[in-house]
mmCIF file of C-alpha atoms in Angstrom:
data_model
loop_
_atom_site.group_PDB
_atom_site.id
_atom_site.type_symbol
_atom_site.label_atom_id
_atom_site.label_comp_id
_atom_site.label_asym_id
_atom_site.label_seq_id
_atom_site.Cartn_x
_atom_site.Cartn_y
_atom_site.Cartn_z
ATOM 1 C CA ASP A 277 -0.048 0.226 -0.086
ATOM 2 C CA TYR A 278 1.282 3.334 -0.740
ATOM 3 C CA THR A 279 1.266 6.392 1.714
ATOM 4 C CA PHE A 280 2.287 10.173 0.967
ATOM 5 C CA ASN A 281 5.585 9.644 1.715
ATOM 6 C CA ASP A 282 5.727 7.321 -1.654
ATOM 7 C CA LEU A 283 4.240 10.381 -3.600
ATOM 8 C CA VAL A 284 6.822 11.964 -6.509
ATOM 9 C CA GLY A 285 6.245 15.315 -7.554
ATOM 10 C CA GLU A 286 6.966 18.863 -6.637
ATOM 11 C CA ASP A 287 4.724 20.726 -9.003
ATOM 12 C CA PRO A 288 2.512 23.523 -6.591
ATOM 13 C CA GLY A 289 -0.179 22.209 -8.317
ATOM 14 C CA PHE A 290 0.245 18.527 -7.559
ATOM 15 C CA ARG A 291 1.621 19.320 -3.894
ATOM 16 C CA ARG A 292 -1.460 21.335 -3.060
ATOM 17 C CA CYS A 293 -3.799 18.261 -4.220
ATOM 18 C CA VAL A 294 -1.352 16.268 -2.020
ATOM 19 C CA GLU A 295 -1.759 18.498 0.757
ATOM 20 C CA ASP A 296 -5.358 18.666 0.657
ATOM 21 C CA LEU A 297 -5.799 15.180 0.580
ATOM 22 C CA LYS A 298 -3.829 14.738 3.619
ATOM 23 C CA ILE A 299 -5.946 17.208 5.754
ATOM 24 C CA ALA A 300 -9.550 15.596 4.275
ATOM 25 C CA SER A 301 -7.929 11.923 5.296
ATOM 26 C CA ILE A 302 -7.908 12.744 8.657
ATOM 27 C CA SER A 303 -11.780 13.647 8.791
ATOM 28 C CA ASP A 304 -14.248 10.665 8.352
ATOM 29 C CA ARG A 305 -15.953 12.356 5.259
ATOM 30 C CA SER A 306 -16.536 11.152 1.534
ATOM 31 C CA ILE A 307 -13.745 12.008 -0.673
ATOM 32 C CA LEU A 308 -14.033 12.505 -4.673
ATOM 33 C CA ILE A 309 -10.681 12.378 -6.452
ATOM 34 C CA THR A 310 -10.799 13.042 -10.254
ATOM 35 C CA GLY A 311 -7.719 12.931 -12.977
ATOM 36 C CA GLU A 312 -7.399 11.940 -15.985
ATOM 37 C CA SER A 313 -6.897 7.863 -16.579
ATOM 38 C CA GLY A 314 -3.133 7.079 -15.510
ATOM 39 C CA THR A 315 -2.851 9.966 -13.308
ATOM 40 C CA GLY A 316 -2.795 7.666 -9.772
ATOM 41 C CA LYS A 317 -6.287 8.073 -8.439
ATOM 42 C CA GLU A 318 -6.152 4.691 -6.574
ATOM 43 C CA VAL A 319 -2.432 5.347 -5.370
ATOM 44 C CA LEU A 320 -3.680 8.671 -3.677
ATOM 45 C CA ALA A 321 -6.711 6.888 -2.570
ATOM 46 C CA GLN A 322 -4.294 4.314 -0.555
ATOM 47 C CA ALA A 323 -2.301 7.202 0.951
ATOM 48 C CA ALA A 324 -5.466 8.727 2.181
ATOM 49 C CA HIS A 325 -6.747 5.545 3.825
ATOM 50 C CA LYS A 326 -3.048 5.045 5.444
ATOM 51 C CA HIS A 327 -3.388 8.719 6.747
ATOM 52 C CA SER A 328 -6.753 8.276 7.986
ATOM 53 C CA LYS A 329 -7.931 6.674 11.914
ATOM 54 C CA ARG A 330 -9.204 3.392 9.624
ATOM 55 C CA SER A 331 -5.351 2.525 8.587
ATOM 56 C CA GLY A 332 -5.251 -0.429 10.512
ATOM 57 C CA ALA A 333 -8.498 -1.873 8.479
ATOM 58 C CA PRO A 334 -8.381 -2.998 4.659
ATOM 59 C CA ILE A 335 -9.433 -0.494 1.936
ATOM 60 C CA ILE A 336 -11.109 -2.564 -0.370
ATOM 61 C CA PRO A 337 -11.051 -1.274 -4.444
ATOM 62 C CA ILE A 338 -13.904 -1.897 -6.660
ATOM 63 C CA ASN A 339 -13.190 -1.321 -10.297
ATOM 64 C CA CYS A 340 -17.053 -0.100 -11.018
ATOM 65 C CA ALA A 341 -16.465 -0.194 -14.932
ATOM 66 C CA ALA A 342 -15.249 -4.066 -14.695
ATOM 67 C CA ILE A 343 -18.126 -5.160 -13.040
ATOM 68 C CA PRO A 344 -21.124 -6.314 -15.112
ATOM 69 C CA GLU A 345 -24.567 -4.764 -14.293
ATOM 70 C CA GLN A 346 -26.560 -7.488 -13.364
ATOM 71 C CA LEU A 347 -23.624 -8.530 -10.714
ATOM 72 C CA PHE A 348 -23.059 -5.381 -9.162
ATOM 73 C CA GLU A 349 -25.270 -5.605 -6.099
ATOM 74 C CA SER A 350 -24.162 -9.267 -5.111
ATOM 75 C CA GLU A 351 -20.519 -7.882 -5.626
ATOM 76 C CA LEU A 352 -21.021 -4.726 -3.679
ATOM 77 C CA PHE A 353 -23.362 -5.608 -0.865
ATOM 78 C CA GLY A 354 -23.515 -9.465 -0.982
ATOM 79 C CA TYR A 355 -26.441 -12.064 -0.624
ATOM 80 C CA VAL A 356 -27.709 -14.846 1.538
ATOM 81 C CA GLY A 357 -27.912 -18.750 0.596
ATOM 82 C CA GLY A 358 -30.716 -19.569 -1.530
ATOM 83 C CA ALA A 359 -30.877 -15.866 -3.095
ATOM 84 C CA PHE A 360 -30.845 -16.651 -6.898
ATOM 85 C CA SER A 361 -30.040 -19.665 -8.613
ATOM 86 C CA GLY A 362 -26.463 -20.678 -8.268
ATOM 87 C CA ALA A 363 -26.035 -18.716 -4.987
ATOM 88 C CA ARG A 364 -23.284 -20.208 -2.605
ATOM 89 C CA LYS A 365 -24.519 -22.045 0.370
ATOM 90 C CA GLY A 366 -24.243 -19.737 3.321
ATOM 91 C CA GLY A 367 -24.115 -16.782 1.200
ATOM 92 C CA SER A 368 -21.234 -14.087 0.470
ATOM 93 C CA PRO A 369 -20.485 -10.995 2.111
ATOM 94 C CA GLY A 370 -20.338 -8.147 -0.545
ATOM 95 C CA LYS A 371 -17.070 -5.568 -0.725
ATOM 96 C CA PHE A 372 -18.840 -2.917 1.741
ATOM 97 C CA GLU A 373 -19.082 -5.688 4.496
ATOM 98 C CA LEU A 374 -15.300 -6.945 3.665
ATOM 99 C CA ALA A 375 -14.060 -3.190 4.468
ATOM 100 C CA GLU A 376 -15.733 -3.036 7.569
ATOM 101 C CA GLY A 377 -13.927 -0.441 9.970
ATOM 102 C CA GLY A 378 -11.951 0.803 6.852
ATOM 103 C CA THR A 379 -12.502 2.065 3.384
ATOM 104 C CA VAL A 380 -14.136 1.343 0.253
ATOM 105 C CA PHE A 381 -12.880 2.965 -2.861
ATOM 106 C CA LEU A 382 -15.185 3.181 -6.001
ATOM 107 C CA ASP A 383 -13.030 3.515 -8.756
ATOM 108 C CA GLN A 384 -14.834 4.799 -11.901
ATOM 109 C CA ILE A 385 -17.855 5.474 -10.187
ATOM 110 C CA GLU A 386 -19.248 7.197 -13.081
ATOM 111 C CA SER A 387 -19.614 3.615 -14.479
ATOM 112 C CA MET A 388 -22.140 2.628 -11.955
ATOM 113 C CA PRO A 389 -25.677 2.126 -13.190
ATOM 114 C CA LEU A 390 -28.537 4.678 -12.382
ATOM 115 C CA GLU A 391 -30.392 1.813 -10.397
ATOM 116 C CA MET A 392 -27.171 0.654 -8.474
ATOM 117 C CA GLN A 393 -26.559 4.389 -7.486
ATOM 118 C CA ALA A 394 -29.953 4.698 -5.727
ATOM 119 C CA LYS A 395 -28.937 1.685 -3.708
ATOM 120 C CA LEU A 396 -25.839 2.921 -2.951
ATOM 121 C CA LEU A 397 -27.046 6.494 -1.783
ATOM 122 C CA ARG A 398 -29.271 4.142 0.530
ATOM 123 C CA VAL A 399 -26.658 2.604 1.925
ATOM 124 C CA ILE A 400 -24.363 6.004 2.404
ATOM 125 C CA GLU A 401 -27.263 7.172 4.285
ATOM 126 C CA GLU A 402 -28.582 4.776 6.377
ATOM 127 C CA LYS A 403 -25.280 3.051 7.329
ATOM 128 C CA ARG A 404 -26.437 -0.608 6.664
ATOM 129 C CA VAL A 405 -26.230 -2.792 3.983
ATOM 130 C CA TRP A 406 -28.681 -5.208 2.543
ATOM 131 C CA ARG A 407 -27.712 -8.538 1.167
ATOM 132 C CA ILE A 408 -29.492 -9.785 -1.520
ATOM 133 C CA GLY A 409 -32.438 -11.823 -0.551
ATOM 134 C CA GLY A 410 -31.819 -10.993 2.889
ATOM 135 C CA LYS A 411 -34.380 -9.824 5.570
ATOM 136 C CA LYS A 412 -32.408 -7.355 8.085
ATOM 137 C CA PRO A 413 -29.673 -5.052 7.247
ATOM 138 C CA LYS A 414 -26.308 -5.119 8.814
ATOM 139 C CA PRO A 415 -24.936 -2.123 10.666
ATOM 140 C CA LEU A 416 -21.885 -0.715 8.425
ATOM 141 C CA ASP A 417 -19.050 1.267 9.222
ATOM 142 C CA VAL A 418 -16.973 2.380 6.209
ATOM 143 C CA ARG A 419 -15.636 5.568 4.990
ATOM 144 C CA LEU A 420 -15.975 5.987 1.213
ATOM 145 C CA ILE A 421 -13.209 7.092 -1.369
ATOM 146 C CA ALA A 422 -14.825 7.663 -4.958
ATOM 147 C CA ALA A 423 -13.112 8.523 -8.196
ATOM 148 C CA SER A 424 -13.833 9.504 -11.596
ATOM 149 C CA ASN A 425 -11.912 10.062 -15.009
ATOM 150 C CA ARG A 426 -14.730 12.053 -15.852
ATOM 151 C CA GLU A 427 -16.392 15.307 -14.946
ATOM 152 C CA LEU A 428 -19.442 14.213 -12.552
ATOM 153 C CA GLU A 429 -21.050 17.934 -13.074
ATOM 154 C CA GLU A 430 -21.142 16.762 -17.115
ATOM 155 C CA ILE A 431 -22.570 13.482 -16.234
ATOM 156 C CA ILE A 432 -25.053 14.810 -14.264
ATOM 157 C CA ARG A 433 -26.057 16.877 -16.954
ATOM 158 C CA GLU A 434 -26.371 13.981 -19.417
ATOM 159 C CA GLY A 435 -28.651 12.312 -17.208
ATOM 160 C CA ASP A 436 -26.498 9.549 -16.256
ATOM 161 C CA PHE A 437 -25.759 10.428 -12.860
ATOM 162 C CA ARG A 438 -27.723 11.195 -9.964
ATOM 163 C CA THR A 439 -27.193 14.902 -8.046
ATOM 164 C CA ASP A 440 -28.459 13.364 -4.315
ATOM 165 C CA LEU A 441 -25.408 10.712 -4.931
ATOM 166 C CA TYR A 442 -23.045 13.455 -6.353
ATOM 167 C CA TYR A 443 -23.437 15.098 -3.042
ATOM 168 C CA ARG A 444 -22.795 12.904 -0.999
ATOM 169 C CA ILE A 445 -19.459 11.385 -1.912
ATOM 170 C CA ASN A 446 -18.407 14.665 -3.272
ATOM 171 C CA VAL A 447 -18.171 16.540 0.531
ATOM 172 C CA VAL A 448 -14.312 16.783 -0.409
ATOM 173 C CA SER A 449 -13.001 16.936 -3.928
ATOM 174 C CA VAL A 450 -9.725 16.586 -5.195
ATOM 175 C CA LYS A 451 -7.943 16.800 -9.006
ATOM 176 C CA ILE A 452 -5.345 15.459 -9.909
ATOM 177 C CA PRO A 453 -3.305 17.474 -12.534
ATOM 178 C CA PRO A 454 -2.640 15.481 -15.637
ATOM 179 C CA LEU A 455 1.225 14.977 -16.286
ATOM 180 C CA ARG A 456 1.203 17.807 -19.351
ATOM 181 C CA GLU A 457 0.467 20.068 -16.978
ATOM 182 C CA ARG A 458 3.095 19.208 -14.361
ATOM 183 C CA ARG A 459 5.862 18.860 -17.048
ATOM 184 C CA GLY A 460 8.851 19.184 -14.227
ATOM 185 C CA ASP A 461 8.007 16.448 -12.904
ATOM 186 C CA ILE A 462 8.270 14.248 -15.643
ATOM 187 C CA PRO A 463 12.363 13.556 -14.813
ATOM 188 C CA LEU A 464 11.806 13.358 -11.103
ATOM 189 C CA LEU A 465 9.160 10.594 -11.731
ATOM 190 C CA ALA A 466 11.365 8.956 -14.764
ATOM 191 C CA LYS A 467 14.761 8.882 -12.430
ATOM 192 C CA HIS A 468 12.468 7.405 -9.460
ATOM 193 C CA MET A 469 10.765 4.644 -11.867
ATOM 194 C CA ILE A 470 14.221 3.839 -13.070
ATOM 195 C CA LYS A 471 15.861 3.597 -9.831
ATOM 196 C CA LYS A 472 13.776 0.482 -8.624
ATOM 197 C CA TYR A 473 15.124 -1.726 -10.938
ATOM 198 C CA ILE A 474 18.833 -0.883 -11.312
ATOM 199 C CA HIS A 475 21.690 -2.015 -8.808
ATOM 200 C CA SER A 476 23.717 1.407 -9.150
ATOM 201 C CA PRO A 477 21.979 5.044 -9.197
ATOM 202 C CA GLU A 478 24.858 6.130 -10.702
ATOM 203 C CA ASP A 479 24.015 4.848 -13.744
ATOM 204 C CA ILE A 480 20.502 7.049 -13.875
ATOM 205 C CA ASP A 481 22.406 9.378 -16.194
ATOM 206 C CA ALA A 482 23.017 6.956 -18.325
ATOM 207 C CA TYR A 483 19.987 5.651 -18.904
ATOM 208 C CA LEU A 484 18.210 9.306 -18.820
ATOM 209 C CA PRO A 485 20.717 11.757 -20.763
ATOM 210 C CA PRO A 486 19.822 15.726 -20.741
ATOM 211 C CA THR A 487 18.707 15.532 -24.506
ATOM 212 C CA LEU A 488 16.288 12.301 -23.895
ATOM 213 C CA LEU A 489 15.068 14.262 -20.358
ATOM 214 C CA GLU A 490 14.407 16.920 -22.761
ATOM 215 C CA GLU A 491 12.165 15.218 -25.270
ATOM 216 C CA ILE A 492 10.010 13.386 -22.450
ATOM 217 C CA GLN A 493 9.394 16.691 -20.995
ATOM 218 C CA SER A 494 8.433 17.484 -24.237
ATOM 219 C CA TYR A 495 5.904 14.954 -25.087
ATOM 220 C CA GLU A 496 2.025 15.252 -24.189
ATOM 221 C CA TRP A 497 1.630 11.905 -22.230
ATOM 222 C CA PRO A 498 -1.876 11.426 -22.719
ATOM 223 C CA GLY A 499 -1.604 8.143 -20.513
ATOM 224 C CA ASN A 500 -0.366 9.963 -18.193
ATOM 225 C CA VAL A 501 1.758 8.564 -14.857
ATOM 226 C CA ARG A 502 0.957 4.718 -16.301
ATOM 227 C CA GLU A 503 2.563 5.515 -19.573
ATOM 228 C CA LEU A 504 5.312 7.098 -18.146
ATOM 229 C CA SER A 505 5.769 3.888 -16.345
ATOM 230 C CA ASN A 506 5.138 1.759 -19.157
ATOM 231 C CA TRP A 507 8.091 3.800 -20.890
ATOM 232 C CA ALA A 508 10.503 3.345 -18.315
ATOM 233 C CA GLU A 509 10.137 -0.235 -18.244
ATOM 234 C CA ARG A 510 10.569 -0.665 -21.957
ATOM 235 C CA LEU A 511 13.528 2.051 -22.169
ATOM 236 C CA LEU A 512 15.246 -0.317 -19.575
ATOM 237 C CA ILE A 513 14.581 -3.248 -21.748
ATOM 238 C CA PHE A 514 16.734 -1.768 -24.649
ATOM 239 C CA GLU A 515 18.962 -0.374 -22.343
ATOM 240 C CA ARG A 516 21.921 1.930 -23.970
ATOM 241 C CA SER A 517 22.160 0.000 -27.293
ATOM 242 C CA THR A 518 22.693 1.283 -30.684
ATOM 243 C CA ILE A 519 18.996 1.350 -31.158
ATOM 244 C CA ASP A 520 17.352 4.877 -30.938
ATOM 245 C CA VAL A 521 15.739 4.390 -27.528
ATOM 246 C CA SER A 522 13.477 7.276 -27.470
ATOM 247 C CA SER A 523 11.819 5.590 -30.841
ATOM 248 C CA GLN A 524 11.730 1.920 -29.005
ATOM 249 C CA ALA A 525 10.715 3.177 -25.881
ATOM 250 C CA GLY A 526 7.431 4.278 -27.361
ATOM 251 C CA LEU A 527 7.787 8.391 -28.201
ATOM 252 C CA SER A 528 6.171 9.510 -31.149
ATOM 253 C CA SER A 529 7.255 12.808 -33.235
ATOM 254 C CA GLN A 530 4.717 15.332 -31.706
ATOM 255 C CA GLU A 531 5.129 19.164 -32.538
ATOM 256 C CA THR A 532 7.879 20.984 -30.186
ATOM 257 C CA ASP A 533 5.107 23.467 -29.373
ATOM 258 C CA ALA A 534 2.889 20.488 -27.321
ATOM 259 C CA THR A 535 1.701 22.570 -24.981
ATOM 260 C CA LYS A 536 -0.087 24.788 -27.437
ATOM 261 C CA VAL A 537 -3.620 24.183 -28.050
ATOM 262 C CA ASP A 538 -4.507 24.769 -31.707
ATOM 263 C CA GLU A 539 -7.887 24.178 -32.551
ATOM 264 C CA THR A 540 -8.002 25.332 -35.904
ATOM 265 C CA PRO A 541 -10.296 23.420 -38.154
ATOM 266 C CA ARG A 542 -8.944 21.049 -40.528
ATOM 267 C CA GLN A 543 -10.650 19.576 -43.521
ATOM 268 C CA ALA A 544 -11.023 15.742 -43.025
ATOM 269 C CA SER A 545 -9.894 13.272 -45.323
ATOM 270 C CA PRO A 546 -12.561 11.607 -47.294
ATOM 271 C CA GLU A 547 -12.052 8.338 -45.903
ATOM 272 C CA VAL A 548 -11.891 9.012 -42.537
ATOM 273 C CA MET A 549 -14.713 8.300 -40.007
ATOM 274 C CA LYS A 550 -15.609 10.960 -37.460
ATOM 275 C CA LEU A 551 -16.142 9.643 -34.299
ATOM 276 C CA SER A 552 -19.925 10.456 -34.032
ATOM 277 C CA GLU A 553 -20.358 8.315 -37.376
ATOM 278 C CA ALA A 554 -18.702 5.508 -35.662
ATOM 279 C CA GLN A 555 -20.922 6.089 -32.499
ATOM 280 C CA ALA A 556 -24.001 6.245 -34.951
ATOM 281 C CA LEU A 557 -22.973 3.161 -36.988
ATOM 282 C CA CYS A 558 -22.444 1.016 -33.695
ATOM 283 C CA ILE A 559 -25.780 1.991 -32.142
ATOM 284 C CA ARG A 560 -27.715 1.475 -35.149
ATOM 285 C CA GLU A 561 -26.221 -1.996 -35.478
ATOM 286 C CA ALA A 562 -26.993 -2.879 -32.160
ATOM 287 C CA ILE A 563 -31.051 -1.826 -32.700
ATOM 288 C CA SER A 564 -30.860 -3.915 -36.145
ATOM 289 C CA ARG A 565 -29.067 -6.755 -34.201
ATOM 290 C CA ASN A 566 -31.729 -6.831 -31.470
ATOM 291 C CA LYS A 567 -34.755 -6.205 -34.073
ATOM 292 C CA GLY A 568 -35.600 -2.837 -32.604
ATOM 293 C CA ASN A 569 -35.708 -3.424 -28.726
ATOM 294 C CA LEU A 570 -33.880 -0.511 -27.463
ATOM 295 C CA SER A 571 -33.283 -2.389 -23.986
ATOM 296 C CA ARG A 572 -31.600 -5.304 -25.402
ATOM 297 C CA ALA A 573 -29.530 -2.811 -27.639
ATOM 298 C CA ALA A 574 -28.183 -0.878 -24.411
ATOM 299 C CA ALA A 575 -27.298 -4.382 -22.995
ATOM 300 C CA ASP A 576 -25.341 -5.248 -26.246
ATOM 301 C CA LEU A 577 -23.833 -1.964 -26.183
ATOM 302 C CA GLU A 578 -22.569 -2.086 -22.122
ATOM 303 C CA ILE A 579 -24.494 1.251 -21.721
ATOM 304 C CA ASP A 580 -27.597 2.041 -19.841
ATOM 305 C CA ARG A 581 -30.659 2.319 -21.399
ATOM 306 C CA SER A 582 -30.804 5.975 -20.562
ATOM 307 C CA THR A 583 -27.595 6.711 -21.926
ATOM 308 C CA LEU A 584 -29.098 5.117 -25.224
ATOM 309 C CA TYR A 585 -31.883 7.389 -25.361
ATOM 310 C CA ARG A 586 -29.451 10.552 -24.554
ATOM 311 C CA LYS A 587 -26.858 9.726 -27.511
ATOM 312 C CA MET A 588 -29.911 8.541 -29.985
ATOM 313 C CA SER A 589 -30.937 11.603 -29.454
ATOM 314 C CA LYS A 590 -28.068 13.609 -29.867
ATOM 315 C CA LEU A 591 -26.810 11.848 -33.145
ATOM 316 C CA LYS A 592 -30.524 11.923 -34.608
ATOM 317 C CA ILE A 593 -30.911 8.212 -34.643
ATOM 318 C CA PRO A 594 -34.786 7.871 -34.588
ATOM 319 C CA LYS A 595 -36.529 5.397 -31.745
ATOM 320 C CA SER A 596 -38.416 3.279 -34.384
ATOM 321 C CA LYS A 597 -37.362 -0.083 -35.590
ATOM 322 C CA ALA A 598 -37.659 0.989 -39.391
ATOM 323 C CA ALA A 599 -34.786 3.120 -38.492
ATOM 324 C CA ALA A 600 -32.423 0.517 -38.001
ATOM 325 C CA VAL A 601 -29.740 0.089 -40.397
ATOM 326 C CA GLU A 602 -29.417 -3.320 -42.520
ATOM 327 C CA ALA A 603 -26.786 -5.985 -41.414
ATOM 328 C CA ASN A 604 -23.043 -5.196 -42.141
ATOM 329 C CA PRO A 605 -23.950 -1.232 -43.229
ATOM 330 C CA THR A 606 -21.101 1.075 -44.201
ATOM 331 C CA SER A 607 -20.178 4.557 -43.394
ATOM 332 C CA PRO A 608 -21.010 7.543 -45.450
ATOM 333 C CA HIS A 609 -17.083 7.326 -46.404
ATOM 334 C CA GLY A 610 -17.756 3.406 -47.521
ATOM 335 C CA ILE A 611 -15.983 2.180 -44.261
ATOM 336 C CA PRO A 612 -16.954 -0.956 -43.144
ATOM 337 C CA GLY A 613 -19.278 -0.732 -40.413
ATOM 338 C CA SER A 614 -18.982 -1.882 -36.560
ATOM 339 C CA HIS A 615 -20.098 -5.327 -37.576
ATOM 340 C CA ALA A 616 -17.505 -6.371 -39.995
ATOM 341 C CA LEU A 617 -15.100 -5.685 -37.434
ATOM 342 C CA GLY A 618 -16.751 -8.009 -34.745
ATOM 343 C CA ILE A 619 -17.230 -4.744 -32.597
ATOM 344 C CA ARG A 620 -20.648 -4.663 -30.652
ATOM 345 C CA LYS A 621 -19.985 -2.494 -27.595
ATOM 346 C CA LEU A 622 -19.993 1.529 -27.963
ATOM 347 C CA ARG A 623 -16.812 1.551 -26.214
ATOM 348 C CA GLU A 624 -14.684 -0.255 -28.282
ATOM 349 C CA ALA A 625 -15.866 1.324 -31.603
ATOM 350 C CA GLU A 626 -14.902 4.990 -30.060
ATOM 351 C CA SER A 627 -11.512 3.157 -29.260
ATOM 352 C CA VAL A 628 -10.989 1.596 -32.829
ATOM 353 C CA CYS A 629 -11.688 4.872 -34.278
ATOM 354 C CA ILE A 630 -9.644 7.059 -32.259
ATOM 355 C CA MET A 631 -6.664 4.305 -32.716
ATOM 356 C CA ASN A 632 -6.763 4.437 -36.598
ATOM 357 C CA ALA A 633 -7.015 8.386 -36.329
ATOM 358 C CA LEU A 634 -4.066 8.389 -34.407
ATOM 359 C CA SER A 635 -2.332 5.670 -36.569
ATOM 360 C CA ARG A 636 -3.237 7.647 -39.852
ATOM 361 C CA ASN A 637 -1.947 10.929 -38.491
ATOM 362 C CA ASN A 638 1.394 9.417 -36.751
ATOM 363 C CA GLY A 639 0.300 10.100 -33.450
ATOM 364 C CA ASN A 640 -0.434 13.760 -33.797
ATOM 365 C CA LEU A 641 -3.158 14.714 -31.523
ATOM 366 C CA LYS A 642 -4.135 17.848 -33.077
ATOM 367 C CA ARG A 643 -4.486 16.424 -36.772
ATOM 368 C CA ALA A 644 -6.631 13.241 -35.252
ATOM 369 C CA ALA A 645 -9.272 15.377 -33.791
ATOM 370 C CA ALA A 646 -9.376 17.304 -36.766
ATOM 371 C CA ASP A 647 -10.310 14.203 -38.670
ATOM 372 C CA LEU A 648 -12.724 12.696 -35.931
ATOM 373 C CA GLY A 649 -14.327 16.061 -35.765
ATOM 374 C CA ILE A 650 -13.975 16.677 -32.236
ATOM 375 C CA ALA A 651 -11.938 19.410 -30.274
ATOM 376 C CA ARG A 652 -8.044 18.262 -28.941
ATOM 377 C CA ASP A 653 -8.948 18.648 -25.204
ATOM 378 C CA THR A 654 -11.873 15.768 -26.060
ATOM 379 C CA LEU A 655 -9.402 13.481 -27.698
ATOM 380 C CA TYR A 656 -7.488 13.828 -24.346
ATOM 381 C CA ARG A 657 -10.452 13.021 -22.318
ATOM 382 C CA LYS A 658 -11.401 10.211 -24.758
ATOM 383 C CA ILE A 659 -8.035 8.954 -24.499
ATOM 384 C CA SER A 660 -7.934 8.831 -20.659
ATOM 385 C CA ASN A 661 -11.380 7.679 -20.271
ATOM 386 C CA LEU A 662 -11.111 4.624 -22.592
ATOM 387 C CA ASP A 663 -7.730 3.694 -21.478
ATOM 388 C CA ILE A 664 -6.702 3.537 -25.119
ATOM 389 C CA PRO A 665 -3.116 2.124 -25.222
ATOM 390 C CA VAL A 666 -1.561 5.181 -27.076
ATOM 391 C CA GLU A 667 1.682 3.612 -27.468
ATOM 392 C CA LYS A 668 0.608 0.978 -29.865
ATOM 393 C CA VAL A 669 -0.692 3.423 -32.265
ATOM 394 C CA ARG A 670 2.208 5.529 -32.102
ATOM 395 C CA PRO A 671 4.890 4.808 -34.691
ATOM 396 C CA GLU A 672 8.237 3.540 -33.987
ATOM 397 C CA SER A 673 10.400 6.190 -35.738
ATOM 398 C CA LEU A 674 10.844 9.715 -35.459
ATOM 399 C CA ASP A 675 9.935 11.944 -38.405
#
């Protein structure tokens, strides 16, 4: 488990975030940690738990994005024996019970279905938990830390997150800055990561010469600290060979003025599919595949039905069955549809579309965003939210 002493960084914004979290961790109030994917939200949650009066009890992490909707309640709150077909004899405690006296860390809480949000709110307010099939609630003493890589206010406006739950979990809010906003910490973090794997600290300069430190400081790091850690491991693999280390370690050719945000519109290439087109194509396919049944289509896409309605409205997709496309559609540019790629989940369709745009533009985020028909800041958020492995789509050689 991490403590506050394990955190590396001197950036004023990052240190302010850490100090705020230190103060907040002493109380027993709920904490909301926000920040892009890979910024270290779980590490900070562990540090806050270790700094609290509950440090002697466990911190139980729950990744809300990894739990199938039908298993949410049993995972979080447990069940009694015979509660449903296949239920374990004697029942099973949920994650909240396992955290008794300690902390529950709800990561990617924005992925929690609306129905579960209502049940979570009840547990928070009443400090009791009901197992599925149980007749009596169990008293509960846990501290809640939630995390999201999206702005929950935006999700509330979209109708996918409850306002009352937001106020319950957002008693104290801490936002972790992305790595591109704390560039001075990049050399510190890189050296810290390399030191963990080498025998002699004197070798640091051989692995990280000044020219390479300058290069990694100018890079955008859309995957944040997680991507930097991955890069450091690959750097160690290639060591000081004659291979271009920066290339093999995964740095792409990007503009030297990477910190600038230039949203000048550029006409997309005719073969490029915009992100909205990929979304609409995937949704139409799901509707067609499920013969117009929107509940089943939403389940197929792995999104809430309310989210499906909202996206259909935004993308101007009629709700009638007749509006569904025929099997194996093509985009307006003649690109094979999501069905041809074997894609059912909306999240996967978005990922493929974005990775194609990044690959087509040699990792240049500004040009990829223009092709996708979105702002570069929106592309940053999408890369973060979708956990896109950007190092896989960047070229091996520098331009």
